[in-house]
mmCIF file of C-alpha atoms in Angstrom:
data_model
loop_
_atom_site.group_PDB
_atom_site.id
_atom_site.type_symbol
_atom_site.label_atom_id
_atom_site.label_comp_id
_atom_site.label_asym_id
_atom_site.label_seq_id
_atom_site.Cartn_x
_atom_site.Cartn_y
_atom_site.Cartn_z
ATOM 1 C CA MET K 1 0.000 0.000 0.000
ATOM 2 C CA ALA K 2 1.202 3.484 -0.822
ATOM 3 C CA SER K 3 1.754 6.092 1.891
ATOM 4 C CA THR K 4 1.036 9.805 1.940
ATOM 5 C CA ASN K 5 0.322 12.574 4.409
ATOM 6 C CA SER K 6 -2.215 14.459 2.298
ATOM 7 C CA THR K 7 -5.664 15.212 3.666
ATOM 8 C CA THR K 8 -8.587 13.153 2.427
ATOM 9 C CA GLU K 9 -12.377 13.207 2.176
ATOM 10 C CA ARG K 10 -13.088 9.496 2.661
ATOM 11 C CA LEU K 11 -11.308 7.770 5.514
ATOM 12 C CA ALA K 12 -11.074 4.218 6.801
ATOM 13 C CA LEU K 13 -9.481 2.841 9.935
ATOM 14 C CA GLY K 14 -8.140 -0.665 10.409
ATOM 15 C CA VAL K 15 -7.098 -2.171 13.734
ATOM 16 C CA ASP K 16 -5.363 -5.499 14.261
ATOM 17 C CA GLY K 17 -5.323 -6.231 17.989
ATOM 18 C CA GLY K 18 -3.417 -9.218 19.326
ATOM 19 C CA GLY K 19 -2.075 -10.643 22.526
ATOM 20 C CA THR K 20 1.264 -8.861 22.131
ATOM 21 C CA LYS K 21 0.659 -5.767 20.000
ATOM 22 C CA THR K 22 -2.032 -3.578 18.490
ATOM 23 C CA GLU K 23 -1.612 -1.897 15.105
ATOM 24 C CA ALA K 24 -3.926 0.843 13.827
ATOM 25 C CA TRP K 25 -3.697 2.225 10.300
ATOM 26 C CA LEU K 26 -5.588 5.230 8.962
ATOM 27 C CA ALA K 27 -6.154 5.374 5.218
ATOM 28 C CA HIS K 28 -7.737 7.319 2.400
ATOM 29 C CA VAL K 29 -10.031 5.089 0.336
ATOM 30 C CA GLU K 30 -11.423 5.661 -3.142
ATOM 31 C CA PRO K 31 -13.697 3.502 -5.322
ATOM 32 C CA ALA K 32 -10.741 2.445 -7.463
ATOM 33 C CA GLY K 33 -7.278 1.476 -6.357
ATOM 34 C CA GLU K 34 -5.692 0.459 -3.084
ATOM 35 C CA PRO K 35 -6.226 2.225 0.260
ATOM 36 C CA ILE K 36 -3.598 4.935 0.739
ATOM 37 C CA VAL K 37 -2.129 4.757 4.237
ATOM 38 C CA LEU K 38 -1.941 8.125 5.968
ATOM 39 C CA GLY K 39 -0.795 7.150 9.449
ATOM 40 C CA ARG K 40 0.215 4.194 11.570
ATOM 41 C CA GLY K 41 0.090 3.510 15.302
ATOM 42 C CA LYS K 42 1.452 0.594 17.299
ATOM 43 C CA VAL K 43 1.171 -0.185 21.026
ATOM 44 C CA GLY K 44 0.794 -3.193 23.330
ATOM 45 C CA SER K 45 -1.925 -5.828 23.619
ATOM 46 C CA SER K 46 -5.606 -5.016 23.197
ATOM 47 C CA ASN K 47 -6.820 -8.557 23.858
ATOM 48 C CA PRO K 48 -9.410 -8.171 26.660
ATOM 49 C CA ARG K 49 -8.864 -11.747 27.810
ATOM 50 C CA ALA K 50 -5.136 -11.152 28.167
ATOM 51 C CA VAL K 51 -4.957 -7.684 29.721
ATOM 52 C CA GLY K 52 -8.530 -6.932 30.803
ATOM 53 C CA MET K 53 -11.056 -4.668 29.123
ATOM 54 C CA GLU K 54 -9.831 -1.437 30.716
ATOM 55 C CA THR K 55 -6.239 -1.874 29.538
ATOM 56 C CA ALA K 56 -7.387 -3.210 26.173
ATOM 57 C CA LEU K 57 -9.420 -0.060 25.507
ATOM 58 C CA ILE K 58 -6.597 2.195 26.679
ATOM 59 C CA ASN K 59 -4.179 0.502 24.282
ATOM 60 C CA LEU K 60 -6.737 0.518 21.475
ATOM 61 C CA GLY K 61 -7.222 4.253 21.937
ATOM 62 C CA GLN K 62 -3.489 4.913 22.053
ATOM 63 C CA ALA K 63 -2.889 3.000 18.818
ATOM 64 C CA ILE K 64 -5.631 4.951 17.054
ATOM 65 C CA ASP K 65 -4.391 8.272 18.461
ATOM 66 C CA ALA K 66 -0.886 7.432 17.244
ATOM 67 C CA ALA K 67 -2.212 6.756 13.737
ATOM 68 C CA TRP K 68 -3.925 10.163 13.634
ATOM 69 C CA ALA K 69 -0.784 11.833 14.981
ATOM 70 C CA ASP K 70 1.351 10.063 12.391
ATOM 71 C CA ALA K 71 -1.009 11.339 9.688
ATOM 72 C CA ARG K 72 -0.792 14.855 11.153
ATOM 73 C CA LEU K 73 -4.567 15.068 11.133
ATOM 74 C CA ALA K 74 -7.082 15.973 13.824
ATOM 75 C CA PRO K 75 -9.236 12.948 14.758
ATOM 76 C CA ILE K 76 -12.732 12.811 13.269
ATOM 77 C CA ALA K 77 -15.268 10.029 12.752
ATOM 78 C CA VAL K 78 -13.932 7.956 9.854
ATOM 79 C CA ASP K 79 -16.352 6.614 7.257
ATOM 80 C CA GLY K 80 -15.672 3.014 8.229
ATOM 81 C CA ALA K 81 -13.557 1.126 10.752
ATOM 82 C CA VAL K 82 -12.728 -2.572 10.908
ATOM 83 C CA LEU K 83 -11.592 -4.000 14.227
ATOM 84 C CA ALA K 84 -10.033 -7.467 14.161
ATOM 85 C CA MET K 85 -9.130 -8.160 17.775
ATOM 86 C CA SER K 86 -8.233 -11.423 19.445
ATOM 87 C CA GLY K 87 -10.284 -12.047 22.553
ATOM 88 C CA ALA K 88 -13.181 -10.006 21.163
ATOM 89 C CA GLY K 89 -15.176 -12.694 19.424
ATOM 90 C CA HIS K 90 -18.099 -12.742 21.852
ATOM 91 C CA VAL K 91 -20.963 -10.338 21.241
ATOM 92 C CA THR K 92 -20.890 -9.008 24.810
ATOM 93 C CA VAL K 93 -17.235 -8.019 24.405
ATOM 94 C CA GLN K 94 -17.968 -6.397 21.054
ATOM 95 C CA GLU K 95 -20.823 -4.435 22.598
ATOM 96 C CA GLN K 96 -18.464 -2.976 25.207
ATOM 97 C CA ILE K 97 -15.932 -2.002 22.562
ATOM 98 C CA ALA K 98 -18.662 -0.571 20.316
ATOM 99 C CA ALA K 99 -19.985 1.543 23.204
ATOM 100 C CA TRP K 100 -16.459 2.877 23.766
ATOM 101 C CA ALA K 101 -16.087 3.595 20.032
ATOM 102 C CA ASN K 102 -19.440 5.389 19.864
ATOM 103 C CA LYS K 103 -18.608 7.542 22.880
ATOM 104 C CA ARG K 104 -15.314 8.449 21.245
ATOM 105 C CA GLY K 105 -16.935 9.191 17.876
ATOM 106 C CA LEU K 106 -14.614 6.708 16.211
ATOM 107 C CA ALA K 107 -16.484 5.864 13.024
ATOM 108 C CA LYS K 108 -19.730 6.260 11.117
ATOM 109 C CA ARG K 109 -19.722 2.504 10.525
ATOM 110 C CA LEU K 110 -17.963 -0.105 12.644
ATOM 111 C CA TRP K 111 -17.335 -3.728 11.713
ATOM 112 C CA PHE K 112 -15.896 -6.454 13.924
ATOM 113 C CA LYS K 113 -14.059 -9.271 12.168
ATOM 114 C CA HIS K 114 -12.415 -12.476 13.315
ATOM 115 C CA ASP K 115 -8.713 -11.725 13.627
ATOM 116 C CA ALA K 116 -7.892 -14.230 10.864
ATOM 117 C CA GLU K 117 -10.177 -12.505 8.327
ATOM 118 C CA PRO K 118 -7.718 -9.693 7.480
ATOM 119 C CA VAL K 119 -4.975 -12.271 6.930
ATOM 120 C CA LEU K 120 -7.188 -14.064 4.428
ATOM 121 C CA ALA K 121 -8.052 -10.786 2.698
ATOM 122 C CA GLU K 122 -4.445 -9.604 2.489
ATOM 123 C CA GLY K 123 -2.658 -12.907 1.981
ATOM 124 C CA THR K 124 -4.625 -14.776 -0.693
ATOM 125 C CA PRO K 125 -4.797 -13.781 -4.371
ATOM 126 C CA GLU K 126 -8.596 -13.928 -4.676
ATOM 127 C CA GLY K 127 -9.789 -13.916 -1.050
ATOM 128 C CA TRP K 128 -10.246 -17.682 -0.775
ATOM 129 C CA GLY K 129 -7.971 -20.278 0.811
ATOM 130 C CA VAL K 130 -6.700 -20.717 4.359
ATOM 131 C CA ALA K 131 -5.314 -18.106 6.739
ATOM 132 C CA LEU K 132 -3.291 -19.315 9.713
ATOM 133 C CA ILE K 133 -2.383 -17.007 12.590
ATOM 134 C CA VAL K 134 0.391 -18.106 14.921
ATOM 135 C CA GLY K 135 1.225 -15.393 17.403
ATOM 136 C CA THR K 136 0.607 -15.287 21.133
ATOM 137 C CA GLY K 137 -2.421 -17.459 20.318
ATOM 138 C CA SER K 138 -3.405 -19.436 17.243
ATOM 139 C CA ALA K 139 -6.406 -19.735 14.937
ATOM 140 C CA ALA K 140 -7.187 -20.531 11.326
ATOM 141 C CA ILE K 141 -9.947 -19.563 8.940
ATOM 142 C CA GLY K 142 -10.820 -21.004 5.568
ATOM 143 C CA CYS K 143 -13.012 -19.629 2.810
ATOM 144 C CA ASP K 144 -13.956 -21.339 -0.454
ATOM 145 C CA ARG K 145 -14.663 -19.713 -3.819
ATOM 146 C CA GLN K 146 -18.358 -19.462 -2.980
ATOM 147 C CA GLY K 147 -17.679 -17.548 0.235
ATOM 148 C CA GLU K 148 -18.396 -20.339 2.721
ATOM 149 C CA ARG K 149 -16.266 -19.866 5.835
ATOM 150 C CA LYS K 150 -15.019 -22.246 8.502
ATOM 151 C CA ILE K 151 -12.968 -21.479 11.617
ATOM 152 C CA VAL K 152 -10.650 -23.865 13.456
ATOM 153 C CA GLY K 153 -8.875 -23.076 16.716
ATOM 154 C CA GLY K 154 -8.968 -19.727 18.428
ATOM 155 C CA TRP K 155 -10.275 -21.277 21.647
ATOM 156 C CA GLY K 156 -7.927 -19.308 23.892
ATOM 157 C CA TYR K 157 -4.985 -20.313 26.022
ATOM 158 C CA HIS K 158 -6.945 -22.169 28.721
ATOM 159 C CA TYR K 159 -7.793 -25.070 26.416
ATOM 160 C CA GLY K 160 -6.612 -24.127 22.946
ATOM 161 C CA ASP K 161 -4.061 -21.991 21.070
ATOM 162 C CA GLU K 162 -2.170 -25.086 19.949
ATOM 163 C CA GLY K 163 1.148 -24.363 18.255
ATOM 164 C CA SER K 164 1.138 -20.725 19.384
ATOM 165 C CA ALA K 165 3.869 -18.796 21.165
ATOM 166 C CA TYR K 166 2.107 -19.360 24.483
ATOM 167 C CA TRP K 167 1.697 -23.072 23.761
ATOM 168 C CA ILE K 168 5.380 -23.380 22.845
ATOM 169 C CA GLY K 169 6.517 -21.342 25.853
ATOM 170 C CA ARG K 170 4.406 -23.341 28.273
ATOM 171 C CA ARG K 171 5.798 -26.618 26.981
ATOM 172 C CA ALA K 172 9.291 -25.254 27.369
ATOM 173 C CA LEU K 173 8.554 -24.427 31.008
ATOM 174 C CA GLU K 174 7.078 -27.884 31.533
ATOM 175 C CA SER K 175 10.222 -29.405 30.038
ATOM 176 C CA ILE K 176 12.640 -27.542 32.298
ATOM 177 C CA ALA K 177 10.496 -28.391 35.329
ATOM 178 C CA ARG K 178 10.576 -32.081 34.446
ATOM 179 C CA ALA K 179 14.308 -31.883 33.730
ATOM 180 C CA ALA K 180 14.894 -30.257 37.131
ATOM 181 C CA ASP K 181 13.070 -33.177 38.766
ATOM 182 C CA GLY K 182 14.988 -35.750 36.763
ATOM 183 C CA ARG K 183 11.848 -36.896 34.950
ATOM 184 C CA ASN K 184 13.146 -35.617 31.602
ATOM 185 C CA PRO K 185 16.655 -35.382 30.129
ATOM 186 C CA ALA K 186 18.662 -32.196 30.616
ATOM 187 C CA THR K 187 17.938 -29.510 28.023
ATOM 188 C CA GLN K 188 19.507 -26.282 26.791
ATOM 189 C CA LEU K 189 16.145 -24.686 27.474
ATOM 190 C CA THR K 190 16.844 -24.609 31.201
ATOM 191 C CA GLN K 191 19.705 -22.142 31.016
ATOM 192 C CA ALA K 192 18.173 -20.188 28.146
ATOM 193 C CA ILE K 193 14.892 -19.594 29.950
ATOM 194 C CA LEU K 194 16.374 -18.992 33.385
ATOM 195 C CA SER K 195 18.689 -16.382 31.849
ATOM 196 C CA ARG K 196 15.740 -14.770 30.087
ATOM 197 C CA LEU K 197 13.801 -14.601 33.355
ATOM 198 C CA GLN K 198 16.896 -13.526 35.316
ATOM 199 C CA VAL K 199 16.597 -16.286 37.918
ATOM 200 C CA ASP K 200 18.907 -19.137 38.920
ATOM 201 C CA ASP K 201 16.391 -21.777 39.990
ATOM 202 C CA PRO K 202 13.570 -23.263 37.882
ATOM 203 C CA ARG K 203 11.297 -22.973 40.916
ATOM 204 C CA ALA K 204 11.786 -19.200 40.824
ATOM 205 C CA ALA K 205 10.462 -18.976 37.265
ATOM 206 C CA LEU K 206 6.824 -18.558 38.269
ATOM 207 C CA GLY K 207 7.580 -15.570 40.475
ATOM 208 C CA ALA K 208 9.543 -13.943 37.657
ATOM 209 C CA LEU K 209 6.674 -14.490 35.238
ATOM 210 C CA GLU K 210 4.131 -13.029 37.659
ATOM 211 C CA LYS K 211 6.238 -9.903 38.154
ATOM 212 C CA THR K 212 5.790 -9.020 34.484
ATOM 213 C CA GLY K 213 2.097 -8.286 35.043
ATOM 214 C CA ASN K 214 1.200 -10.305 31.935
ATOM 215 C CA VAL K 215 1.992 -13.952 32.605
ATOM 216 C CA ARG K 216 0.504 -15.148 29.336
ATOM 217 C CA GLY K 217 2.560 -12.690 27.314
ATOM 218 C CA ALA K 218 5.702 -13.481 29.286
ATOM 219 C CA ILE K 219 5.289 -17.198 28.640
ATOM 220 C CA ALA K 220 4.663 -16.529 24.948
ATOM 221 C CA SER K 221 7.872 -14.489 24.750
ATOM 222 C CA LEU K 222 9.863 -17.649 25.501
ATOM 223 C CA ALA K 223 8.999 -19.184 22.119
ATOM 224 C CA ASP K 224 12.049 -17.735 20.374
ATOM 225 C CA ALA K 225 14.310 -19.375 22.975
ATOM 226 C CA VAL K 226 12.788 -22.698 21.975
ATOM 227 C CA GLU K 227 13.543 -22.102 18.306
ATOM 228 C CA SER K 228 17.134 -21.099 19.115
ATOM 229 C CA ALA K 229 17.681 -24.223 21.193
ATOM 230 C CA ALA K 230 16.107 -26.394 18.495
ATOM 231 C CA SER K 231 18.393 -24.849 15.870
ATOM 232 C CA ASN K 232 21.341 -25.660 18.157
ATOM 233 C CA GLY K 233 20.396 -29.319 18.197
ATOM 234 C CA ASP K 234 18.522 -29.577 21.495
ATOM 235 C CA ALA K 235 16.249 -32.604 21.214
ATOM 236 C CA THR K 236 13.675 -31.327 23.698
ATOM 237 C CA ALA K 237 13.292 -27.993 21.917
ATOM 238 C CA ALA K 238 13.181 -29.680 18.514
ATOM 239 C CA GLY K 239 10.407 -31.930 19.773
ATOM 240 C CA ILE K 240 8.371 -28.920 20.893
ATOM 241 C CA VAL K 241 8.750 -27.226 17.498
ATOM 242 C CA GLU K 242 7.809 -30.460 15.740
ATOM 243 C CA ALA K 243 4.723 -30.869 17.924
ATOM 244 C CA ALA K 244 3.712 -27.257 17.256
ATOM 245 C CA ALA K 245 4.017 -27.807 13.505
ATOM 246 C CA GLU K 246 1.852 -30.922 13.732
ATOM 247 C CA GLU K 247 -0.860 -29.037 15.614
ATOM 248 C CA LEU K 248 -0.838 -26.208 13.086
ATOM 249 C CA ALA K 249 -0.857 -28.606 10.146
ATOM 250 C CA THR K 250 -3.897 -30.316 11.640
ATOM 251 C CA MET K 251 -5.718 -26.962 11.734
ATOM 252 C CA VAL K 252 -4.949 -26.280 8.081
ATOM 253 C CA ALA K 253 -5.734 -29.838 6.988
ATOM 254 C CA THR K 254 -9.065 -29.777 8.818
ATOM 255 C CA LEU K 255 -10.140 -26.654 6.946
ATOM 256 C CA ALA K 256 -8.915 -28.037 3.623
ATOM 257 C CA LYS K 257 -11.024 -31.156 4.187
ATOM 258 C CA GLN K 258 -14.129 -29.268 5.338
ATOM 259 C CA LEU K 259 -13.994 -26.900 2.363
ATOM 260 C CA LEU K 260 -13.090 -29.605 -0.185
ATOM 261 C CA PHE K 261 -9.953 -27.824 -1.348
ATOM 262 C CA GLY K 262 -7.986 -30.788 -2.585
ATOM 263 C CA GLN K 263 -4.190 -30.827 -2.558
ATOM 264 C CA GLU K 264 -3.474 -27.224 -3.583
ATOM 265 C CA PHE K 265 -4.947 -24.008 -2.174
ATOM 266 C CA PRO K 266 -3.635 -20.557 -1.166
ATOM 267 C CA LEU K 267 -2.229 -20.333 2.366
ATOM 268 C CA ALA K 268 -1.622 -17.055 4.202
ATOM 269 C CA LEU K 269 0.512 -17.000 7.352
ATOM 270 C CA ALA K 270 0.531 -14.276 9.999
ATOM 271 C CA GLY K 271 1.770 -13.773 13.542
ATOM 272 C CA GLY K 272 5.204 -13.220 15.002
ATOM 273 C CA VAL K 273 5.923 -16.890 15.613
ATOM 274 C CA ILE K 274 5.230 -18.253 12.142
ATOM 275 C CA CYS K 275 6.508 -15.184 10.274
ATOM 276 C CA GLY K 276 9.656 -15.044 12.385
ATOM 277 C CA SER K 277 10.569 -18.724 12.379
ATOM 278 C CA GLU K 278 11.799 -20.331 9.177
ATOM 279 C CA LEU K 279 12.285 -23.539 11.161
ATOM 280 C CA LEU K 280 8.616 -23.701 12.161
ATOM 281 C CA ARG K 281 7.478 -22.852 8.624
ATOM 282 C CA ASN K 282 9.632 -25.635 7.200
ATOM 283 C CA ARG K 283 8.272 -28.113 9.739
ATOM 284 C CA LEU K 284 4.730 -26.974 8.952
ATOM 285 C CA GLN K 285 5.228 -27.529 5.231
ATOM 286 C CA ALA K 286 6.683 -30.974 5.918
ATOM 287 C CA ALA K 287 3.713 -31.845 8.122
ATOM 288 C CA LEU K 288 1.303 -30.687 5.411
ATOM 289 C CA LYS K 289 3.174 -32.695 2.784
ATOM 290 C CA ALA K 290 2.818 -35.775 4.987
ATOM 291 C CA ARG K 291 -0.938 -35.141 4.811
ATOM 292 C CA SER K 292 -0.754 -34.969 0.986
ATOM 293 C CA LEU K 293 -1.285 -31.216 0.974
ATOM 294 C CA ALA K 294 0.778 -28.726 -1.036
ATOM 295 C CA PRO K 295 -0.535 -25.188 -0.463
ATOM 296 C CA THR K 296 0.378 -22.692 -3.156
ATOM 297 C CA PRO K 297 1.032 -19.853 -3.040
ATOM 298 C CA ILE K 298 2.147 -19.491 0.561
ATOM 299 C CA LYS K 299 2.329 -15.836 1.588
ATOM 300 C CA LEU K 300 3.566 -14.225 4.793
ATOM 301 C CA VAL K 301 1.400 -11.363 6.063
ATOM 302 C CA PRO K 302 3.546 -9.304 8.461
ATOM 303 C CA HIS K 303 0.862 -6.618 8.878
ATOM 304 C CA PRO K 304 -2.664 -8.083 8.991
ATOM 305 C CA VAL K 305 -3.911 -4.551 9.674
ATOM 306 C CA ALA K 306 -3.499 -3.936 5.937
ATOM 307 C CA GLY K 307 -6.188 -6.567 5.454
ATOM 308 C CA CYS K 308 -8.440 -4.650 7.851
ATOM 309 C CA LEU K 309 -8.215 -1.650 5.536
ATOM 310 C CA ARG K 310 -8.931 -3.836 2.529
ATOM 311 C CA ILE K 311 -12.061 -5.192 4.240
ATOM 312 C CA ALA K 312 -13.168 -1.687 5.287
ATOM 313 C CA HIS K 313 -12.701 -0.495 1.718
ATOM 314 C CA ASN K 314 -14.805 -3.356 0.354
ATOM 315 C CA CYS K 315 -17.523 -2.831 2.976
ATOM 316 C CA LEU K 316 -17.794 0.852 2.098
ATOM 317 C CA LEU K 317 -17.963 0.093 -1.623
ATOM 318 C CA THR K 318 -20.683 -2.506 -1.034
ATOM 319 C CA GLU K 319 -22.789 0.028 0.865
ATOM 320 C CA GLU K 320 -22.466 2.477 -2.027
ATOM 321 C CA ASP K 321 -23.735 -0.044 -4.588
#
């Protein structure tokens, strides 16, 4: 998408809110062509389940304010806004956010979307295929050529989020606990994670995590230590990465089966874990190949918020027709 700082008559706002960061982009939209980004804002998590509604709304507001400031424009009600926020799938949560947005005068029209929808919109050539998000949490969405949609995962960290940063980090902590007891072999993860948490004893890890104020996010941040250890030949870490890839491949394969895609279909990938880990992507592709699946093209979507703008643009055009 192009960038400019010129003023505009028709404005759209896109927000991608996750468990680690929130990105807000303000754009000028016209009937033809791509949205033109005017300003960008980025702050911490706006997932209500992770940080609570009060903090989520504060961060959401700060991201939007930063986008207006970056555009050097005074905030007004945009023509349309798309919010794709993890932890905001339930209607009662959306009602709270909508009430906040209305009080603020955020937008003339407001649309809530599953946080995988923008990835699908931005990462597939024609808007159909599978979108897989692997960040702090995990979820996948599939859409066929007729517009039928299916969602897999996205159940949250209590009993879901398989293959995500949190899932990987938690299994790393479980592994070092078992290694400390002698139930599992020694692993490089012990020293790597203790150093990250600045403690000397595995039993002190919980206290260090709690001090962060965001235990879920702190656990998720350990995922890169797992990849590093796996790349250095640690069997325990490699096993965790392999298990994560299998879980993610199962999500994708389930959608491919439900939507009758066959062997080949577009696959869009988003989230810090999958975009930042070539090792995990390679393992994922191997796991899909073992299931007789060969997605093509496979596209990384580093900024799903761009898909939010694309959706907002399309929604506004549809209303004009």
